[in-house]
Amino acid sequence: MDKVKVGIIGTGNIGTDLLMKIRRSKVLKCEIFAGWNPDSKGIQLARRMGIATTSESIRYIQNNPGCCDIVFDATSAKSHLYHAPILKELGKFTLDMTPAHVGKFCVPVVNLSEALDQDNVNLVTCGGQATVPLAYAISRVAQVEYLEVVATIASKSAGKGTRDNIDEFTQTTKDALIEVGGIKRAKAIIVLNPAEPPITMRNTIYAIINNPDMGKIRQAVGEMEQEIRKYVPGYRVILGPVLENGRVTTSIEVTGSGDFLPQYAGNLDIITCAAVRIAEKYAMEKMGRME
Amino acid sequence: MSGIKFIDATLRDGNHALKQQISTDTVEKYCRGMDGSGVEAVIVGHGNGLGASSLQVGLALETDEDLLGTARKSLRSTKLGAYLIPGFGTIKDDIDPALDIGVDLFKIGCHCTEADTTRQHIEYVKFMDKTAYGILMMYHLATTDRVLEEAKKMQSYGADGVILMDSAGASTPELVKSTVCSLVEALDIEVGFHAHNNLGLAVANTYIAVQEGATIIDGTLRGLGAGAGNCPIEAVAALLQKEQYDLGLNLYQLFDVSKEIVAPLMNPPLSGLDDISIVSGMAGVFSAFKVHVINASREFKVDPRDIFMELGRQKVVAGQEDKIVEIAEKLQKGEIRR
């Protein structure tokens, strides 16, 4: 079976983790791994794996437009604002891993099919990928007055992009809870914890619900957990949903597959697995049409 | 003049002790009382700063805008300050509106190892020509070299000073001495200290910080603040005055506001040096977790001190209040041993 060619811009934690996952894909093949820094850890690793690399970032794709059909942009929100129109002009199906929110949000378990018609799809944030599905599940069985998520990640797993974009992270996560999760009023908080050994990515979802039917909520959360585990095997509810101190509280942990960073960095997997799932679906449809 | 500045965090850290219920009425009376007292700035808002009113930390009685707007009207010669922790609040949603209200000074805080998350915010505040202090919270959890490295980052972003927050009140006098000394020697900007009293050392540690060259004292009237409370400004000011420091403070004015406005607010079951606050200091856990630990201990019928000790073992940082519920539930089920 042929594979659809992809390019990755950004050779940090997210870009490199994507590369590792795409190597295992039956329908995607990474043709170019592009950054600015020729000595980044990610680029060195890609070179050792025999992947074509460049330190010309997006310019390489502009100069070699035939190198790929799908582009993953794992740079920063600021850079993506510059990249997005270029990639649109080149006709690339673009998966934006930054919180720039140029294109429509996609959280595959909720709205995968809508993403495939777009030219630019935004992957929200790691916290958004982890919590929007549960917000969506809960809001379908309960009248949610307010919902809040707290994402806690290990310092070591937060690269420069995450740190530089901390405002965009909270803003974009909140927006996705409303737009995709169907919540009226929402808030997102992010916390970095430097403890050693590093902590596993953890998210808590608090919901204010009048007279919650806890049986229904538990069932909805359990079913959604199983759906997410189909593409993020390390996703697991560790607390609740439990009604305590007037709020419905659910905590989840995401253990990574340890592709680039060790298993604690589930925040990489939750967003890279989602992006790969969208790209694979797109690739299959594309090849289906070609046949 | 001794060059020592007092930053008054009563209406911010005190909000933790009052479950984020400080009213605009209190803010108005307090600011009127403190204006012209000689403190550099009065910091106003939610305990975790702008944008932090939440189920995680506590919903505030009043909006940030109402609290700051009220304070602005009542402060003339004393500066109005606000606190912001990136990850809770943002430039767009919180710093911009605060600038519109007329906030003069911003404290931008983060866990002591994460200074690069404050770059955007410190640079922005400086660009807007306001005073910006970088805050390193829970500094007892990192090595002195690491704290210095992070403080230097804040200096490079343009911060006017760096304030160490002993958020858990876990500092020994030796740690205060060595950390403040190393920052004062290596930085070109001011160094400050924000104490908590979990081990009964808030005044002593603040005094040591000053002896080592700190020029910003960050405290609260009567020590009103998270956990066991903060360094009482009036007490440390009296001590320094006794030691011949010329502080430019109107001590009687501070005493009067403390007695007439702060004392009636104080909530005995939540403040003071009780067993739960001491355990919080021993475990090195963020002081403001106390309210949530007590709530969870009631909900899950477990000992609040056990929750604190486990939080300490897991090295949780500010903003991780959700761990409290998880640990309480595990203690109840016997999945965590005491």
XYZ file of C-alpha atoms in Angstrom, chain A residues 78-285:
208
model
C 3.405 33.113 16.639
C 5.237 31.165 13.924
C 2.074 29.411 12.827
C 0.382 32.730 12.121
C 3.136 33.277 9.581
C 3.131 29.695 8.254
C -0.633 29.247 7.877
C -1.202 31.431 4.775
C 1.883 29.973 3.070
C 0.704 26.413 3.625
C -2.806 27.300 2.472
C -1.374 28.815 -0.701
C 0.615 25.608 -1.279
C -2.551 23.560 -0.780
C -1.233 21.514 2.114
C -3.583 19.812 4.557
C -2.224 21.485 7.704
C -2.370 20.154 11.233
C -1.567 22.997 13.599
C -0.125 21.668 16.861
C 0.228 25.170 18.355
C -2.530 27.080 20.177
C -2.670 29.621 17.311
C -6.257 28.618 16.499
C -6.173 29.704 12.865
C -8.229 26.732 11.669
C -11.154 24.818 13.131
C -10.562 22.909 16.352
C -10.473 19.141 16.128
C -10.729 16.693 18.984
C -10.989 13.446 17.009
C -13.331 11.582 19.345
C -15.844 14.434 19.073
C -15.570 15.953 15.574
C -13.095 14.041 13.395
C -15.237 14.037 10.254
C -15.604 17.847 10.267
C -11.822 18.247 10.236
C -11.305 16.413 6.964
C -12.942 19.131 4.839
C -10.700 21.863 6.239
C -7.350 23.066 4.921
C -6.098 23.980 8.395
C -7.027 22.052 11.526
C -6.080 23.165 15.029
C -5.272 20.521 17.632
C -6.195 22.807 20.567
C -3.692 21.958 23.345
C -2.673 18.827 25.210
C -4.991 19.852 28.043
C -7.789 20.420 25.539
C -7.345 17.012 23.890
C -7.459 15.405 27.338
C -10.465 17.265 28.736
C -12.761 18.397 25.906
C -14.033 14.834 25.279
C -15.088 14.496 28.922
C -16.657 17.967 28.915
C -18.588 16.896 25.829
C -19.618 13.579 27.395
C -20.763 15.196 30.644
C -22.617 18.023 28.909
C -24.663 15.494 26.940
C -26.128 13.932 30.092
C -26.229 16.933 32.430
C -26.957 20.642 32.450
C -23.475 22.036 33.097
C -23.551 25.571 34.538
C -19.784 25.981 34.607
C -16.837 23.733 33.861
C -13.189 24.159 34.715
C -10.143 22.124 33.773
C -6.718 22.030 35.368
C -3.877 20.477 33.375
C -0.729 19.600 35.286
C 2.330 18.536 33.346
C 5.926 17.707 34.208
C 8.274 20.666 33.680
C 10.573 18.481 31.607
C 7.799 17.789 29.121
C 7.005 21.483 28.559
C 9.216 22.721 25.767
C 9.952 26.277 24.741
C 6.766 26.554 22.672
C 4.537 25.616 25.609
C 6.334 28.042 27.905
C 6.296 30.926 25.438
C 2.619 30.263 24.691
C 1.281 29.812 28.192
C -1.368 32.538 27.693
C -2.492 31.052 24.393
C -2.663 27.643 26.062
C -5.216 28.711 28.664
C -7.189 30.809 26.196
C -7.338 28.141 23.480
C -8.213 25.350 25.896
C -11.084 27.407 27.269
C -12.316 28.260 23.769
C -12.323 24.576 22.774
C -14.274 23.583 25.888
C -16.953 26.007 24.730
C -16.832 25.443 20.954
C -16.237 21.684 20.851
C -17.229 20.585 24.347
C -20.540 22.439 24.246
C -19.982 24.165 27.581
C -21.479 27.608 28.203
C -19.009 28.960 30.730
C -15.531 27.495 31.100
C -12.054 28.141 32.450
C -8.690 26.473 31.917
C -5.656 26.471 34.195
C -2.198 25.041 33.511
C 0.381 24.114 36.123
C 3.966 22.940 35.602
C 5.517 20.688 38.240
C 9.288 20.087 38.289
C 9.264 17.145 40.762
C 11.731 14.312 40.183
C 10.953 11.699 39.062
C 8.701 13.656 36.702
C 4.955 13.476 37.305
C 2.580 11.881 34.827
C 0.339 14.267 32.885
C -2.785 14.846 34.917
C -6.025 16.719 34.302
C -8.930 17.507 36.562
C -12.358 18.489 35.335
C -14.686 20.244 37.761
C -18.293 20.794 36.784
C -21.057 22.707 38.501
C -24.283 20.846 37.783
C -27.720 21.274 39.316
C -28.992 17.951 40.696
C -26.456 15.788 38.856
C -27.474 12.228 37.974
C -24.171 10.660 39.006
C -25.041 7.271 37.538
C -25.541 8.734 34.069
C -22.432 10.924 34.375
C -20.299 7.979 35.477
C -21.498 5.938 32.534
C -20.893 8.751 30.018
C -17.378 9.361 31.345
C -16.586 5.619 31.323
C -17.734 5.228 27.719
C -15.747 8.243 26.576
C -12.656 6.936 28.361
C -12.897 3.722 26.337
C -13.291 5.667 23.064
C -10.186 7.770 23.745
C -8.167 4.720 24.712
C -8.614 3.455 21.159
C -6.106 6.059 19.977
C -4.436 7.094 23.251
C -3.859 3.798 25.090
C -2.411 5.494 28.192
C -5.557 7.550 28.960
C -7.161 6.616 32.268
C -9.701 8.050 34.720
C -8.077 7.991 38.170
C -10.712 9.752 40.270
C -14.470 9.953 40.029
C -16.605 11.320 38.650
C -17.389 12.083 42.270
C -19.695 14.688 43.777
C -17.662 16.460 46.487
C -17.972 19.923 48.031
C -20.697 20.864 45.570
C -18.749 20.050 42.419
C -18.562 17.011 40.142
C -14.873 16.166 40.014
C -13.088 13.848 37.593
C -9.328 13.374 37.300
C -7.499 11.584 34.542
C -3.901 10.657 33.886
C -2.237 10.158 30.539
C 0.737 7.845 30.373
C 2.723 8.272 27.197
C 4.042 5.471 25.014
C 7.572 6.717 25.676
C 8.386 7.398 22.018
C 10.492 10.525 22.417
C 10.201 11.586 26.045
C 9.618 8.974 28.764
C 6.156 7.755 29.752
C 5.406 10.638 32.110
C 5.000 12.943 29.112
C 1.465 11.843 28.259
C 0.832 15.451 27.265
C 2.832 14.781 24.096
C 0.943 11.590 23.243
C -2.517 12.995 23.813
C -2.007 15.654 21.149
C 0.319 13.799 18.763
C -1.935 10.694 18.747
C -4.893 12.927 17.925
C -3.035 14.625 15.063
C -1.810 11.325 13.625
C -5.337 9.943 13.784
C -6.660 12.910 11.780
C -3.803 12.647 9.261
C -4.316 8.903 8.817
C -8.025 9.327 8.238
C -7.290 12.068 5.698
C -4.659 9.885 4.013
C -7.012 6.922 3.756
C -9.724 9.033 2.168
